[in-house]
Every structure is written in C-alpha cells, then in structure tokens.
Amino acid sequence: MADKELIPAIEGGTPVREEKIYYGKQWINEDDVNEVATTLTSGFITCGPKVDELERKLEEYTGASYAVVCSNCTAALHLACLAAGIGPGDEVITTPITFMASANCALYCGGKPVFADVDPDTYNICPDSIREKITDKTKAVVAVDFTGQCCNFDEIRKICDEHNLIMIEDAAHSIGSRYNGKVVNGRVGSYADMTCFSFHPVKTITCGEGGAVLTNNEEYAKKLLLYRSHGMEHDHSLFIDDIDEEQEGIWYYEQQMLGYNYRMTDFQAALLCSQMNRLDSFIARRKEIVEKYNEAFADLDGIIVQKELPESDTSRHLYIIRLDLDKLKCTRKQFFEAMSAENVQCQVHYVPVYWMPVYHKMGHQKGECPVAEKIYSGIMSIPLYPRMTDDDVESVIKAVKKLISWYHI
Ligand SMILES: *Cc1c(COP(=O)(O)O)cnc(C)c1O
C-alpha cells in the first residue's frame, strides 16, 4: 500500500493543500480602497481628473505619446480597429490561442479575422505563418503577447512594413514586459502602431473592468478619443459642418462618426492609479514565482515548459504547463481534474478561437492551425499571482510532481 501522500487525492490520497487555490487573483489593499473612496465624494465620478491622471501615468510608464483609457480591453481592441480604419472586406490576421476578443474586434468593424498558426515553442503567433496568410485584402495584424511574453516584434514589424499593414498589439497579458530592453509600446523604437491593455481582475493590475490603447500616432489618438465617446466633438474649431455661431453656443456638439460609450469612470481610474504604484512590485513577485516554477519543471519528464525569446523580458500573466501526453497514461482532462482534487484549480487558456460556433458559421474548421491545436490539447495554466506565498508555490509544484510521477508511463 503506497503512502497516502503519494496517491493523488482523486484516487483517495491526501491533497497537497487544504484550501483551494485559483489560477489568478487580484490584490486590492487599503490604499486602493481609500483612493476610490476619496474619488467617490470628490464631485467627479466619471471622466474627471483621475482619468487624465491615469492616462498621463500610463504614458509615463510605457513611454508612449498617447494613452486613451476605456471601459475594457475588448473595447480597446475595437477602438484600435476603428482607428485603423478596418471595414467590410478587410482581413485582420491574429492567433487562435487567445481570448476571443482579439479576433472579435475585426468582426465588430465588418472585417474578417484570419488565423495564423503559432510557434511550437513560444506559443505566440508565428511570423512565417503570418506571411502565408497575407492577401491583398490584409489590413492589420493583431499580435497577442500570450502569457505576457512579447511576440517576435522584429519580424512582425518587418512584415507589417513590407506589406503596409497596421500592427495592433493585444497586450492584455503583458503590461510591463520589455522587448530588447524597451517597455512595450515605448516611444523610442516602439513596434506596434497601437497597444491594448486589459485591467480585468485576473490581469496584472485591475480596476474591475478597464482597458487602454497606447499609441505614438496623433491621428490614431484623436480617433480613439472620438470613438470612445459617441464620435462627439465639442471643439467648434474642429467641426466638419459650418454652424450658425450667432445662434449656437458652447453647448453645441457635433457627432462626426458613429462612436460608442466606452468611457472609464473616475473611481475606476483612481483604483488603477493606485494599483500602478505597485505594478513593478507585482511584476517582480510574478517573476520570482515563474523562476521557481521553471526550476522545478525544467527537467521534469512529462512536462514541457514554455520557451522564452531572449529578447523578451517577460512580465508574466500566466504560467502554462504543457503535458507531454505521449509520456503519460492520463488525458489532459484527467490531469486537470486531479489537480483540482489536490485543491489547485487550474484553467485552460485558450480553446482555439475558430472552434467557436460563431466562427464555424463563417467557414472556419478544426484543423486550420495544427500547431495551435496540438498545443491546446496539452496545456493548462497553474496559479500565478503576486500574493501567492512561497508555501502556495511549493504546494502547486508538489501537486504537479506528484501527479506526473503517478501518471508517468
Ligand atoms: C482579457 C483579455 C482580453 C479582453 O480583456 P477585457 O478587459 O476583459 O475586455 C483581450 N485579449 C486577451 C488576450 C485577454 O487575455
């Protein structure tokens, strides 16, 4: 009879930990709460000084010339596609291993998402596959920094320049990541034309729901601001139509395009300003945990560790383990459920976007991106968030090792 500690909990053994741990979790402290409370009674609860402060803070942090914050990253991606002028007939190339918003943004504008396959080692969009998918209708690439690791920006920028494509970076996972030493979308040597951030609770910093678009291009910045708020212009000197200035006062506005209400509230901006004060410490702790995981899994037969480009100094949002299923006598589902029984609740990021019925209806089929599908079949995200204690990290490592040794052929 084997030791109870060595038997998976799902088979009747003792779980590695008593309290359930999840793959991600926000960290709100007293400073955050006070900032929000102060803003709530300040007189502005939406579109006031905190939104401006946040935008200036994001510009300072990234080095980008313009930051436009909005209601979430899905809205940010939509705004970026609108500013890029994506319309009916335009093709937008993206990765299938992402949250569906990276592709949906093209659909919102009447464009057509096209899926390029991913790199088998980094799991990021593969530049060679982008080249293969380019047609005379291609207008933009949405490159996703999956798990926080920068895409191969040198190559992707080169492709975009060669084919006159707009490069939109979905940086929902990667705030703070550096590529060749530069903060993503830094002003000096920036790669993407527009970069989108998410401030959802599982992401690196949060305000509940929130997003931002960063750009160095003034024309894009103006469009982003207009589309964010109904397409309304208040500055009479910028009106398209002539108006009767004798009759129409400062109240008069002009709707110049079909915009949306994608604004962020001031109390959310206050929360995010406060979270930004701890962004670097959050990133540092995430990196420490990633190092511990990398060390523990590097030589663990049965687990494949995500490779990192030497150019990417990654602010890691997700830690992905990939099961080497040929070496295990369990399925990914069994392993996932066994982890859950150990009280380590994993998640899978992501089901290939084009497997969804919405995409089936447009003619996409399974098998379209074979590398992405192969990777999908073995991956799961294990807990990674800054408030994890060393004991938490150890327990996750213990669970993975225990299950690998149990299920190894
Ligand atoms: C979270 C996420 C989004 C969407 O962000 P929201 O702020 O929830 O709208 C988009 N792309 C990726 C890659 C994401 O992980």
XYZ file of C-alpha atoms and ligand atoms in Angstrom:
424
model
C 0.000 0.000 0.000
C 1.533 3.271 -1.158
C 1.912 6.239 1.163
C -1.296 8.350 1.193
C 0.775 11.425 0.393
C 1.923 9.890 -2.872
C -1.550 8.876 -4.013
C -3.476 11.539 -5.950
C -6.398 12.929 -3.961
C -8.666 11.984 -6.853
C -7.677 8.340 -6.167
C -8.291 8.633 -2.431
C -4.944 10.096 -1.309
C -4.334 13.227 0.747
C -4.497 16.532 -1.202
C -1.296 18.629 -1.212
C -3.183 21.556 0.327
C -6.414 22.090 2.223
C -7.528 25.417 0.848
C -8.388 25.782 -2.825
C -6.035 27.997 -4.797
C -7.071 29.557 -8.119
C -5.022 30.426 -11.196
C -5.261 34.184 -10.694
C -6.421 36.722 -8.136
C -6.400 40.498 -7.737
C -4.672 42.268 -4.853
C -6.576 45.266 -3.508
C -5.123 46.991 -0.451
C -6.185 49.794 1.884
C -4.535 52.485 -0.273
C -6.641 51.339 -3.209
C -9.821 51.452 -1.147
C -9.008 54.940 0.158
C -8.300 56.276 -3.333
C -11.646 55.013 -4.590
C -13.497 56.360 -1.549
C -11.908 59.797 -1.958
C -12.869 59.916 -5.616
C -16.452 58.858 -4.960
C -17.092 62.006 -2.916
C -14.847 64.334 -4.978
C -17.565 65.638 -7.275
C -16.413 63.661 -10.307
C -17.338 60.037 -10.633
C -16.816 59.690 -14.349
C -14.439 61.321 -16.839
C -12.834 63.648 -14.346
C -9.268 64.351 -13.262
C -8.466 60.748 -12.317
C -8.951 59.570 -15.888
C -6.489 62.268 -17.032
C -4.058 61.345 -14.271
C -4.214 57.683 -15.233
C -3.616 58.451 -18.900
C -0.540 60.568 -18.048
C 0.708 57.808 -15.724
C 0.374 55.176 -18.432
C 2.182 57.423 -20.908
C 4.988 57.910 -18.432
C 5.226 54.211 -17.627
C 5.259 52.974 -21.213
C 6.918 55.933 -22.910
C 4.046 56.079 -25.407
C 2.943 59.539 -26.572
C -0.770 58.954 -26.018
C -2.799 56.742 -23.692
C -6.572 56.534 -24.093
C -8.277 54.580 -21.325
C -11.626 52.898 -21.856
C -14.157 50.510 -20.361
C -12.272 47.241 -21.025
C -9.723 45.700 -23.369
C -12.401 44.345 -25.686
C -13.457 47.969 -26.217
C -9.787 48.965 -26.562
C -9.289 46.430 -29.357
C -12.490 47.604 -31.052
C -11.348 51.238 -30.780
C -7.950 50.307 -32.237
C -9.598 48.573 -35.210
C -11.885 51.585 -35.732
C -8.930 53.981 -35.617
C -7.062 51.686 -38.033
C -10.000 52.036 -40.408
C -10.869 48.331 -40.526
C -14.071 47.884 -42.519
C -16.022 45.386 -44.592
C -13.771 43.230 -46.731
C -10.623 43.907 -44.721
C -8.728 40.934 -43.353
C -7.082 41.013 -39.941
C -4.560 38.325 -39.054
C -4.401 37.070 -35.464
C -3.634 33.977 -33.402
C -6.170 31.293 -32.416
C -4.535 30.823 -28.983
C -6.048 33.901 -27.399
C -9.148 35.236 -25.775
C -11.805 35.632 -28.452
C -11.770 39.451 -28.168
C -8.508 39.568 -30.173
C -10.428 38.309 -33.219
C -13.903 39.665 -32.475
C -12.618 43.235 -32.760
C -12.226 42.747 -36.529
C -15.765 41.360 -36.778
C -17.210 44.348 -34.913
C -15.924 46.520 -37.784
C -17.200 44.226 -40.515
C -13.695 42.874 -41.114
C -12.645 39.261 -41.381
C -10.367 37.571 -38.836
C -7.779 35.251 -40.385
C -5.875 32.870 -38.130
C -2.130 32.349 -38.419
C -0.617 29.373 -36.630
C 1.605 29.700 -33.572
C 5.232 28.957 -32.818
C 5.531 25.466 -31.279
C 7.925 26.645 -28.545
C 6.752 30.130 -27.509
C 3.039 29.610 -28.414
C 2.987 33.142 -29.872
C 1.861 33.939 -33.405
C 4.382 32.599 -35.923
C 5.807 35.226 -38.318
C 6.166 32.698 -41.164
C 2.522 31.750 -40.819
C 1.542 35.451 -40.920
C 3.393 35.737 -44.248
C 1.477 32.771 -45.643
C -1.887 34.256 -44.686
C -1.337 37.705 -46.202
C -3.565 38.551 -49.174
C -4.252 41.818 -50.975
C -7.134 42.313 -48.519
C -4.999 42.108 -45.372
C -5.069 45.376 -43.490
C -3.816 44.669 -39.972
C -2.205 42.142 -37.655
C -3.392 41.723 -34.066
C -0.359 40.254 -32.297
C -1.088 38.875 -28.830
C 1.676 38.740 -26.202
C 0.413 35.401 -24.955
C 1.075 34.795 -21.224
C 2.940 38.147 -21.199
C 5.787 37.111 -23.460
C 6.441 39.597 -26.262
C 5.774 38.389 -29.782
C 8.644 38.324 -32.225
C 8.331 42.075 -32.790
C 11.378 42.500 -35.028
C 9.921 40.071 -37.542
C 6.306 41.147 -37.243
C 7.192 44.834 -37.625
C 9.212 43.965 -40.710
C 6.286 42.053 -42.224
C 3.887 44.912 -41.448
C 6.224 47.458 -43.038
C 6.749 45.323 -46.137
C 3.019 44.864 -46.682
C 1.789 48.192 -45.362
C -0.183 46.631 -42.514
C -1.204 48.222 -39.240
C 0.179 46.397 -36.230
C -2.114 46.209 -33.239
C -0.660 44.615 -30.132
C -3.040 42.854 -27.772
C -1.005 43.394 -24.618
C -3.766 42.275 -22.235
C -1.203 39.947 -20.631
C 1.944 41.968 -20.988
C 1.886 45.355 -19.282
C 5.458 45.997 -18.149
C 7.064 43.447 -20.469
C 10.128 44.636 -22.353
C 11.393 43.708 -25.760
C 15.050 44.412 -26.404
C 15.018 46.474 -23.217
C 12.123 48.716 -24.226
C 8.794 48.794 -22.435
C 6.127 47.517 -24.784
C 4.926 50.422 -26.944
C 7.731 52.612 -25.653
C 8.128 55.819 -27.629
C 11.703 55.077 -28.560
C 11.720 52.254 -31.069
C 8.137 51.272 -30.478
C 6.955 48.308 -32.514
C 3.167 48.295 -32.574
C 1.066 51.113 -34.009
C -1.397 50.659 -31.183
C -1.110 48.608 -27.990
C -4.122 47.488 -25.925
C -4.096 46.742 -22.194
C -6.679 44.989 -20.007
C -7.383 45.770 -16.373
C -9.719 42.852 -15.695
C -9.245 41.338 -12.179
C -7.134 38.392 -13.354
C -4.710 40.675 -15.217
C -1.556 42.211 -13.736
C -3.286 45.347 -12.384
C -7.020 45.879 -12.186
C -9.866 48.332 -11.766
C -12.650 45.747 -12.070
C -13.224 46.348 -15.764
C -10.901 48.587 -17.744
C -8.710 48.927 -20.785
C -6.393 51.315 -22.594
C -4.961 51.952 -26.028
C -1.428 53.348 -26.309
C -0.049 54.915 -29.446
C 2.573 57.329 -30.688
C 0.398 58.401 -33.607
C -1.551 61.633 -33.092
C -4.153 60.826 -35.752
C -4.954 57.493 -34.117
C -5.105 59.148 -30.701
C -7.679 61.709 -31.921
C -9.827 58.990 -33.454
C -9.606 56.823 -30.333
C -10.862 59.712 -28.207
C -13.760 60.422 -30.562
C -14.827 56.795 -30.947
C -14.639 56.331 -27.176
C -17.410 58.840 -26.645
C -20.080 58.618 -29.359
C -17.932 60.303 -32.017
C -18.806 63.639 -30.382
C -16.620 66.701 -30.958
C -17.074 69.697 -28.635
C -14.378 71.980 -30.070
C -16.137 74.269 -32.571
C -12.894 74.896 -34.442
C -12.765 71.206 -35.348
C -16.334 70.918 -36.660
C -16.899 69.390 -40.072
C -20.072 71.378 -40.831
C -20.477 75.134 -40.704
C -22.790 76.167 -37.910
C -24.566 79.376 -37.171
C -22.235 80.771 -34.485
C -24.741 83.608 -33.819
C -27.299 81.062 -32.698
C -25.294 78.105 -31.413
C -23.333 78.387 -28.175
C -20.785 76.285 -26.368
C -23.373 73.604 -25.741
C -23.380 72.705 -29.414
C -21.570 69.498 -30.291
C -21.133 67.603 -33.488
C -21.314 63.864 -33.971
C -18.610 63.217 -36.534
C -18.684 59.426 -36.701
C -20.614 56.540 -35.220
C -18.857 56.174 -31.892
C -19.632 54.295 -28.703
C -19.753 54.862 -24.979
C -16.533 53.114 -23.979
C -15.551 55.554 -21.220
C -13.951 54.623 -17.912
C -15.292 56.020 -14.639
C -13.158 58.234 -12.420
C -13.356 55.866 -9.458
C -12.034 53.023 -11.609
C -9.239 55.296 -12.811
C -8.475 56.131 -9.159
C -8.200 52.432 -8.344
C -5.892 51.871 -11.278
C -3.695 54.878 -10.441
C -3.265 53.362 -7.002
C -2.591 49.883 -8.437
C 0.035 51.369 -10.756
C 2.059 52.412 -7.729
C 2.551 48.687 -7.035
C 2.855 47.483 -10.631
C 6.616 46.983 -10.501
C 6.438 45.068 -7.239
C 3.637 42.877 -8.630
C 5.773 42.131 -11.675
C 8.829 41.372 -9.545
C 6.898 38.847 -7.465
C 5.410 37.229 -10.557
C 8.930 36.838 -11.934
C 10.139 35.199 -8.723
C 7.325 32.660 -8.882
C 7.972 31.982 -12.568
C 11.619 31.280 -11.755
C 10.644 28.786 -9.067
C 8.287 27.022 -11.455
C 10.828 26.992 -14.279
C 13.415 25.483 -11.995
C 11.030 22.837 -10.683
C 9.739 21.775 -14.105
C 12.820 22.193 -16.326
C 13.878 18.561 -16.014
C 10.526 17.036 -15.152
C 9.858 14.407 -17.796
C 6.212 14.672 -18.834
C 6.004 18.479 -18.620
C 7.016 20.842 -21.413
C 7.954 24.346 -20.287
C 7.082 27.340 -22.496
C 10.224 28.700 -24.177
C 11.111 32.308 -23.898
C 12.632 34.520 -26.602
C 15.912 36.012 -25.369
C 14.639 39.465 -26.469
C 11.595 39.263 -24.191
C 11.915 40.325 -20.580
C 8.522 38.985 -19.645
C 6.097 40.345 -17.108
C 4.291 37.043 -16.864
C 0.499 36.949 -16.572
C 0.008 33.193 -16.988
C 2.181 30.207 -16.241
C 1.364 27.428 -18.670
C 2.377 23.822 -18.179
C 2.099 21.613 -21.214
C 1.658 17.894 -20.696
C 3.799 15.625 -22.839
C 0.849 13.293 -23.364
C 2.920 10.577 -25.063
C 4.641 10.031 -21.735
C 1.547 9.997 -19.540
C -1.227 7.478 -19.064
C -3.865 10.150 -18.452
C -5.678 12.712 -20.563
C -5.334 16.465 -20.059
C -8.848 16.425 -18.585
C -7.920 13.737 -16.052
C -4.788 15.656 -15.055
C -6.772 18.893 -14.734
C -9.371 17.196 -12.538
C -6.664 15.518 -10.479
C -5.050 18.954 -9.901
C -8.434 20.260 -8.791
C -8.753 17.379 -6.303
C -5.347 18.451 -4.904
C -7.070 21.850 -4.368
C -5.083 23.505 -7.152
C -7.668 24.931 -9.527
C -6.123 25.336 -12.971
C -7.633 26.896 -16.089
C -7.059 26.380 -19.803
C -6.003 29.354 -21.910
C -7.417 29.119 -24.546
C -9.765 26.995 -26.620
C -8.802 27.893 -30.231
C -10.958 30.864 -31.189
C -12.078 29.421 -34.518
C -13.575 26.337 -32.804
C -16.427 28.527 -31.604
C -19.793 28.233 -33.392
C -19.650 31.923 -34.348
C -16.503 31.155 -36.336
C -17.761 27.814 -37.697
C -20.599 29.673 -39.305
C -18.062 31.783 -41.161
C -16.419 28.691 -42.602
C -13.599 28.082 -40.137
C -12.930 24.448 -39.352
C -10.983 22.301 -36.953
C -7.533 21.540 -38.286
C -6.956 25.078 -39.573
C -3.955 25.730 -37.300
C -2.456 22.322 -36.436
C 0.322 23.566 -34.153
C -2.114 25.637 -32.093
C -4.457 22.669 -31.748
C -1.632 20.358 -30.694
C -0.528 22.826 -28.034
C -4.097 23.388 -26.880
C -4.555 19.643 -26.281
C -1.883 19.561 -23.571
C -1.896 22.917 -21.812
C -3.221 24.278 -18.545
C -2.484 27.403 -16.521
C -1.357 26.880 -12.946
C -1.747 29.536 -10.220
C 0.306 32.699 -10.684
C -0.416 35.934 -8.853
C 1.714 38.197 -6.669
C 0.001 37.468 -3.393
C 0.847 33.759 -3.523
C 3.065 32.798 -0.614
C 6.140 30.609 -1.004
C 4.123 27.809 0.598
C 1.427 28.239 -2.038
C 4.030 27.992 -4.777
C 5.581 24.908 -3.177
C 2.201 23.214 -2.905
C 1.498 23.777 -6.603
C 4.889 22.346 -7.540
C 4.260 19.386 -5.240
C 0.892 18.693 -6.873
C 2.361 18.745 -10.386
C 5.263 16.484 -9.421
C 3.047 14.063 -7.550
C 0.644 13.680 -10.460
C 3.424 13.410 -13.031
C 5.086 10.610 -11.103
C 1.725 8.836 -10.666
C 0.654 9.110 -14.299
C 4.053 8.695 -15.965
C 4.178 5.637 -18.188
C -8.516 39.516 -21.042
C -8.188 39.589 -22.477
C -8.866 40.424 -23.370
C -10.118 41.148 -23.015
O -9.974 41.963 -21.935
P -11.245 42.594 -21.195
O -10.643 43.738 -20.457
O -11.796 41.527 -20.331
O -12.207 43.033 -22.236
C -8.402 40.523 -24.667
N -7.344 39.817 -25.075
C -6.688 38.974 -24.255
C -5.506 38.228 -24.780
C -7.102 38.824 -22.938
O -6.467 37.961 -22.134
